[in-house]
Amino acid sequence: MMQQYIQLYPDPGQLLPHQPPFLLVEKIVSFSSEQGIETEFFIKEDFLFFNGHFPNNPIVPGVILVEMMFQSCGLYSRLFKSGSPTAGLNKVEVEDKKSDGRAIKIKNLVFQKEVKPGELLKINAKFKQHLFNFMTFDTEIHSGIDKVAYGEITLLVK
């Protein structure tokens, strides 16, 4: 018997202007306007950057992890602004949201563990504050039980 899968949240590609190969969030796991967002991304062995980072010892570049954090925060801001975070978002509303948002600030970012191919990453962005057109988040990336990176991220949201 096949299990039915109900997708609670929109596909990240519907909400972000990024597209593969630079769409670095595959799934929204949970969202709370008061708490934040959790997303996932699986690190595939065939990512182009592994050819040079590093041959025979592939490691995900830190900037890729930072981009995952920013994209997760961008997803939070779009769901927050939509007022309806479930898969029933109006397509017009989603298209309007693709153009807003910019990475503004990274504070106290720490990389604790190397990330290798074959790892499933959980990206958590805890909503911290919304001031004028800026949103600030405390972010963490986990691989299994290991925290691999964390820091504070600020976005400009229009």
PDB file of C-alpha atoms in Angstrom:
ATOM      1  CA  MET A   1       0.000   0.000   0.000  1.00  0.00           C
ATOM      2  CA  MET A   2       1.381   3.359  -1.014  1.00  0.00           C
ATOM      3  CA  GLN A   3       1.409   6.212   1.479  1.00  0.00           C
ATOM      4  CA  GLN A   4      -0.010   9.486   0.311  1.00  0.00           C
ATOM      5  CA  TYR A   5       2.174  12.507   0.853  1.00  0.00           C
ATOM      6  CA  ILE A   6       0.451  15.811   1.496  1.00  0.00           C
ATOM      7  CA  GLN A   7       2.631  18.818   0.876  1.00  0.00           C
ATOM      8  CA  LEU A   8       1.745  21.339   3.550  1.00  0.00           C
ATOM      9  CA  TYR A   9       3.919  24.197   2.292  1.00  0.00           C
ATOM     10  CA  PRO A  10       4.653  25.523  -1.209  1.00  0.00           C
ATOM     11  CA  ASP A  11       7.702  24.346  -3.087  1.00  0.00           C
ATOM     12  CA  PRO A  12      10.593  26.773  -2.357  1.00  0.00           C
ATOM     13  CA  GLY A  13      11.027  27.366  -6.102  1.00  0.00           C
ATOM     14  CA  GLN A  14       7.532  28.906  -6.176  1.00  0.00           C
ATOM     15  CA  LEU A  15       8.505  31.491  -3.582  1.00  0.00           C
ATOM     16  CA  LEU A  16      12.127  32.355  -4.331  1.00  0.00           C
ATOM     17  CA  PRO A  17      13.609  33.863  -7.491  1.00  0.00           C
ATOM     18  CA  HIS A  18      16.432  31.281  -7.300  1.00  0.00           C
ATOM     19  CA  GLN A  19      16.318  28.253  -9.561  1.00  0.00           C
ATOM     20  CA  PRO A  20      18.480  25.115  -9.788  1.00  0.00           C
ATOM     21  CA  PRO A  21      21.361  24.774  -9.548  1.00  0.00           C
ATOM     22  CA  PHE A  22      21.298  27.724  -7.124  1.00  0.00           C
ATOM     23  CA  LEU A  23      18.022  26.940  -5.368  1.00  0.00           C
ATOM     24  CA  LEU A  24      19.544  25.637  -2.137  1.00  0.00           C
ATOM     25  CA  VAL A  25      16.372  24.787  -0.210  1.00  0.00           C
ATOM     26  CA  GLU A  26      14.373  21.740  -1.304  1.00  0.00           C
ATOM     27  CA  LYS A  27      11.635  21.589   1.280  1.00  0.00           C
ATOM     28  CA  ILE A  28       9.915  23.698   3.928  1.00  0.00           C
ATOM     29  CA  VAL A  29       9.535  21.430   6.954  1.00  0.00           C
ATOM     30  CA  SER A  30       7.802  23.820   9.351  1.00  0.00           C
ATOM     31  CA  PHE A  31       6.804  27.466   9.623  1.00  0.00           C
ATOM     32  CA  SER A  32       5.549  29.631  12.484  1.00  0.00           C
ATOM     33  CA  SER A  33       5.206  33.398  12.131  1.00  0.00           C
ATOM     34  CA  GLU A  34       6.195  33.742  15.804  1.00  0.00           C
ATOM     35  CA  GLN A  35       9.030  31.200  15.854  1.00  0.00           C
ATOM     36  CA  GLY A  36      10.604  30.852  12.432  1.00  0.00           C
ATOM     37  CA  ILE A  37      11.134  28.306   9.694  1.00  0.00           C
ATOM     38  CA  GLU A  38      12.858  24.959   9.215  1.00  0.00           C
ATOM     39  CA  THR A  39      13.934  23.840   5.754  1.00  0.00           C
ATOM     40  CA  GLU A  40      15.902  20.944   4.264  1.00  0.00           C
ATOM     41  CA  PHE A  41      18.474  20.396   1.577  1.00  0.00           C
ATOM     42  CA  PHE A  42      20.226  17.182   0.540  1.00  0.00           C
ATOM     43  CA  ILE A  43      23.864  17.505  -0.543  1.00  0.00           C
ATOM     44  CA  LYS A  44      24.250  15.555  -3.783  1.00  0.00           C
ATOM     45  CA  GLU A  45      27.585  14.073  -4.827  1.00  0.00           C
ATOM     46  CA  ASP A  46      27.415  15.588  -8.321  1.00  0.00           C
ATOM     47  CA  PHE A  47      27.385  19.282  -7.362  1.00  0.00           C
ATOM     48  CA  LEU A  48      29.666  21.154  -9.741  1.00  0.00           C
ATOM     49  CA  PHE A  49      31.625  22.914  -6.987  1.00  0.00           C
ATOM     50  CA  PHE A  50      32.904  19.558  -5.663  1.00  0.00           C
ATOM     51  CA  ASN A  51      35.119  19.298  -8.762  1.00  0.00           C
ATOM     52  CA  GLY A  52      37.356  21.998  -7.326  1.00  0.00           C
ATOM     53  CA  HIS A  53      36.404  22.115  -3.622  1.00  0.00           C
ATOM     54  CA  PHE A  54      38.258  19.793  -3.194  1.00  0.00           C
ATOM     55  CA  PRO A  55      39.262  16.936  -5.548  1.00  0.00           C
ATOM     56  CA  ASN A  56      39.255  13.633  -3.605  1.00  0.00           C
ATOM     57  CA  ASN A  57      37.989  15.470  -0.490  1.00  0.00           C
ATOM     58  CA  PRO A  58      34.677  17.159  -1.387  1.00  0.00           C
ATOM     59  CA  ILE A  59      33.542  19.781   1.131  1.00  0.00           C
ATOM     60  CA  VAL A  60      30.568  22.130   0.758  1.00  0.00           C
ATOM     61  CA  PRO A  61      31.901  25.711   0.567  1.00  0.00           C
ATOM     62  CA  GLY A  62      30.901  27.898   3.515  1.00  0.00           C
ATOM     63  CA  VAL A  63      29.330  30.464   1.195  1.00  0.00           C
ATOM     64  CA  ILE A  64      26.882  27.791   0.011  1.00  0.00           C
ATOM     65  CA  LEU A  65      25.835  27.180   3.633  1.00  0.00           C
ATOM     66  CA  VAL A  66      25.371  30.933   4.124  1.00  0.00           C
ATOM     67  CA  GLU A  67      23.213  31.096   0.987  1.00  0.00           C
ATOM     68  CA  MET A  68      21.043  28.271   2.387  1.00  0.00           C
ATOM     69  CA  MET A  69      20.529  30.406   5.497  1.00  0.00           C
ATOM     70  CA  PHE A  70      19.587  33.492   3.450  1.00  0.00           C
ATOM     71  CA  GLN A  71      17.214  31.517   1.231  1.00  0.00           C
ATOM     72  CA  SER A  72      15.514  29.987   4.286  1.00  0.00           C
ATOM     73  CA  CYS A  73      15.083  33.452   5.791  1.00  0.00           C
ATOM     74  CA  GLY A  74      13.712  34.652   2.444  1.00  0.00           C
ATOM     75  CA  LEU A  75      11.157  31.844   2.524  1.00  0.00           C
ATOM     76  CA  TYR A  76      10.140  32.888   6.046  1.00  0.00           C
ATOM     77  CA  SER A  77       9.622  36.502   4.933  1.00  0.00           C
ATOM     78  CA  ARG A  78       7.473  35.462   1.959  1.00  0.00           C
ATOM     79  CA  LEU A  79       5.313  33.113   4.033  1.00  0.00           C
ATOM     80  CA  PHE A  80       5.052  35.729   6.806  1.00  0.00           C
ATOM     81  CA  LYS A  81       3.902  38.387   4.330  1.00  0.00           C
ATOM     82  CA  SER A  82       1.465  36.045   2.596  1.00  0.00           C
ATOM     83  CA  GLY A  83      -0.564  35.522   5.760  1.00  0.00           C
ATOM     84  CA  SER A  84      -1.299  31.991   4.494  1.00  0.00           C
ATOM     85  CA  PRO A  85       1.740  29.713   4.647  1.00  0.00           C
ATOM     86  CA  THR A  86       0.094  26.591   3.235  1.00  0.00           C
ATOM     87  CA  ALA A  87       0.276  25.189  -0.288  1.00  0.00           C
ATOM     88  CA  GLY A  88      -2.889  27.076  -1.257  1.00  0.00           C
ATOM     89  CA  LEU A  89      -1.035  30.343  -1.857  1.00  0.00           C
ATOM     90  CA  ASN A  90      -2.388  32.388  -4.710  1.00  0.00           C
ATOM     91  CA  LYS A  91      -0.018  32.157  -7.705  1.00  0.00           C
ATOM     92  CA  VAL A  92      -0.196  35.938  -8.242  1.00  0.00           C
ATOM     93  CA  GLU A  93       0.822  36.571  -4.625  1.00  0.00           C
ATOM     94  CA  VAL A  94       3.744  34.163  -5.021  1.00  0.00           C
ATOM     95  CA  GLU A  95       4.945  35.819  -8.235  1.00  0.00           C
ATOM     96  CA  ASP A  96       4.793  39.257  -6.577  1.00  0.00           C
ATOM     97  CA  LYS A  97       7.044  38.028  -3.764  1.00  0.00           C
ATOM     98  CA  LYS A  98       9.816  36.797  -6.065  1.00  0.00           C
ATOM     99  CA  SER A  99      11.347  40.245  -6.464  1.00  0.00           C
ATOM    100  CA  ASP A 100      11.606  41.423  -2.868  1.00  0.00           C
ATOM    101  CA  GLY A 101      14.375  40.768  -0.393  1.00  0.00           C
ATOM    102  CA  ARG A 102      18.118  41.255  -0.253  1.00  0.00           C
ATOM    103  CA  ALA A 103      20.904  39.804   1.857  1.00  0.00           C
ATOM    104  CA  ILE A 104      22.088  42.643   4.089  1.00  0.00           C
ATOM    105  CA  LYS A 105      24.160  41.408   6.993  1.00  0.00           C
ATOM    106  CA  ILE A 106      25.880  38.341   8.449  1.00  0.00           C
ATOM    107  CA  LYS A 107      26.886  38.541  12.091  1.00  0.00           C
ATOM    108  CA  ASN A 108      28.992  36.134  14.168  1.00  0.00           C
ATOM    109  CA  LEU A 109      28.851  33.318  11.627  1.00  0.00           C
ATOM    110  CA  VAL A 110      30.619  30.158  12.777  1.00  0.00           C
ATOM    111  CA  PHE A 111      31.367  26.985  10.811  1.00  0.00           C
ATOM    112  CA  GLN A 112      31.709  24.077  13.245  1.00  0.00           C
ATOM    113  CA  LYS A 113      31.894  21.023  11.003  1.00  0.00           C
ATOM    114  CA  GLU A 114      32.637  20.233   7.374  1.00  0.00           C
ATOM    115  CA  VAL A 115      29.681  19.204   5.223  1.00  0.00           C
ATOM    116  CA  LYS A 116      30.201  16.349   2.774  1.00  0.00           C
ATOM    117  CA  PRO A 117      28.169  14.824  -0.063  1.00  0.00           C
ATOM    118  CA  GLY A 118      25.305  12.616   1.054  1.00  0.00           C
ATOM    119  CA  GLU A 119      24.299  14.722   4.064  1.00  0.00           C
ATOM    120  CA  LEU A 120      20.748  15.932   4.675  1.00  0.00           C
ATOM    121  CA  LEU A 121      20.893  19.433   6.104  1.00  0.00           C
ATOM    122  CA  LYS A 122      18.223  21.024   8.286  1.00  0.00           C
ATOM    123  CA  ILE A 123      18.293  24.817   8.176  1.00  0.00           C
ATOM    124  CA  ASN A 124      16.593  26.607  11.084  1.00  0.00           C
ATOM    125  CA  ALA A 125      15.922  30.337  11.000  1.00  0.00           C
ATOM    126  CA  LYS A 126      14.474  31.616  14.259  1.00  0.00           C
ATOM    127  CA  PHE A 127      12.714  34.946  13.787  1.00  0.00           C
ATOM    128  CA  LYS A 128      14.353  37.570  15.993  1.00  0.00           C
ATOM    129  CA  GLN A 129      13.015  41.000  15.002  1.00  0.00           C
ATOM    130  CA  HIS A 130      11.304  43.002  12.302  1.00  0.00           C
ATOM    131  CA  LEU A 131      12.328  46.659  12.236  1.00  0.00           C
ATOM    132  CA  PHE A 132      11.254  48.905   9.361  1.00  0.00           C
ATOM    133  CA  ASN A 133      12.104  46.904   6.220  1.00  0.00           C
ATOM    134  CA  PHE A 134      14.590  44.592   7.931  1.00  0.00           C
ATOM    135  CA  MET A 135      14.136  41.116   9.390  1.00  0.00           C
ATOM    136  CA  THR A 136      16.759  39.507  11.618  1.00  0.00           C
ATOM    137  CA  PHE A 137      17.114  35.792  12.329  1.00  0.00           C
ATOM    138  CA  ASP A 138      19.246  33.487  14.426  1.00  0.00           C
ATOM    139  CA  THR A 139      20.138  30.679  12.036  1.00  0.00           C
ATOM    140  CA  GLU A 140      21.577  27.189  12.446  1.00  0.00           C
ATOM    141  CA  ILE A 141      22.343  24.357  10.076  1.00  0.00           C
ATOM    142  CA  HIS A 142      22.357  20.776  11.356  1.00  0.00           C
ATOM    143  CA  SER A 143      23.445  17.511   9.789  1.00  0.00           C
ATOM    144  CA  GLY A 144      21.917  14.787  11.906  1.00  0.00           C
ATOM    145  CA  ILE A 145      22.646  15.748  15.504  1.00  0.00           C
ATOM    146  CA  ASP A 146      25.661  17.883  14.569  1.00  0.00           C
ATOM    147  CA  LYS A 147      25.433  21.657  14.304  1.00  0.00           C
ATOM    148  CA  VAL A 148      27.552  22.555  11.278  1.00  0.00           C
ATOM    149  CA  ALA A 149      27.068  26.343  11.131  1.00  0.00           C
ATOM    150  CA  TYR A 150      25.260  29.166  12.921  1.00  0.00           C
ATOM    151  CA  GLY A 151      24.996  32.940  12.965  1.00  0.00           C
ATOM    152  CA  GLU A 152      22.744  35.956  12.699  1.00  0.00           C
ATOM    153  CA  ILE A 153      21.269  36.900   9.293  1.00  0.00           C
ATOM    154  CA  THR A 154      19.559  40.172   8.338  1.00  0.00           C
ATOM    155  CA  LEU A 155      17.407  40.651   5.231  1.00  0.00           C
ATOM    156  CA  LEU A 156      15.973  43.732   3.600  1.00  0.00           C
ATOM    157  CA  VAL A 157      12.349  42.942   2.776  1.00  0.00           C
ATOM    158  CA  LYS A 158      10.232  45.186   0.551  1.00  0.00           C
TER     159      LYS A 158
END
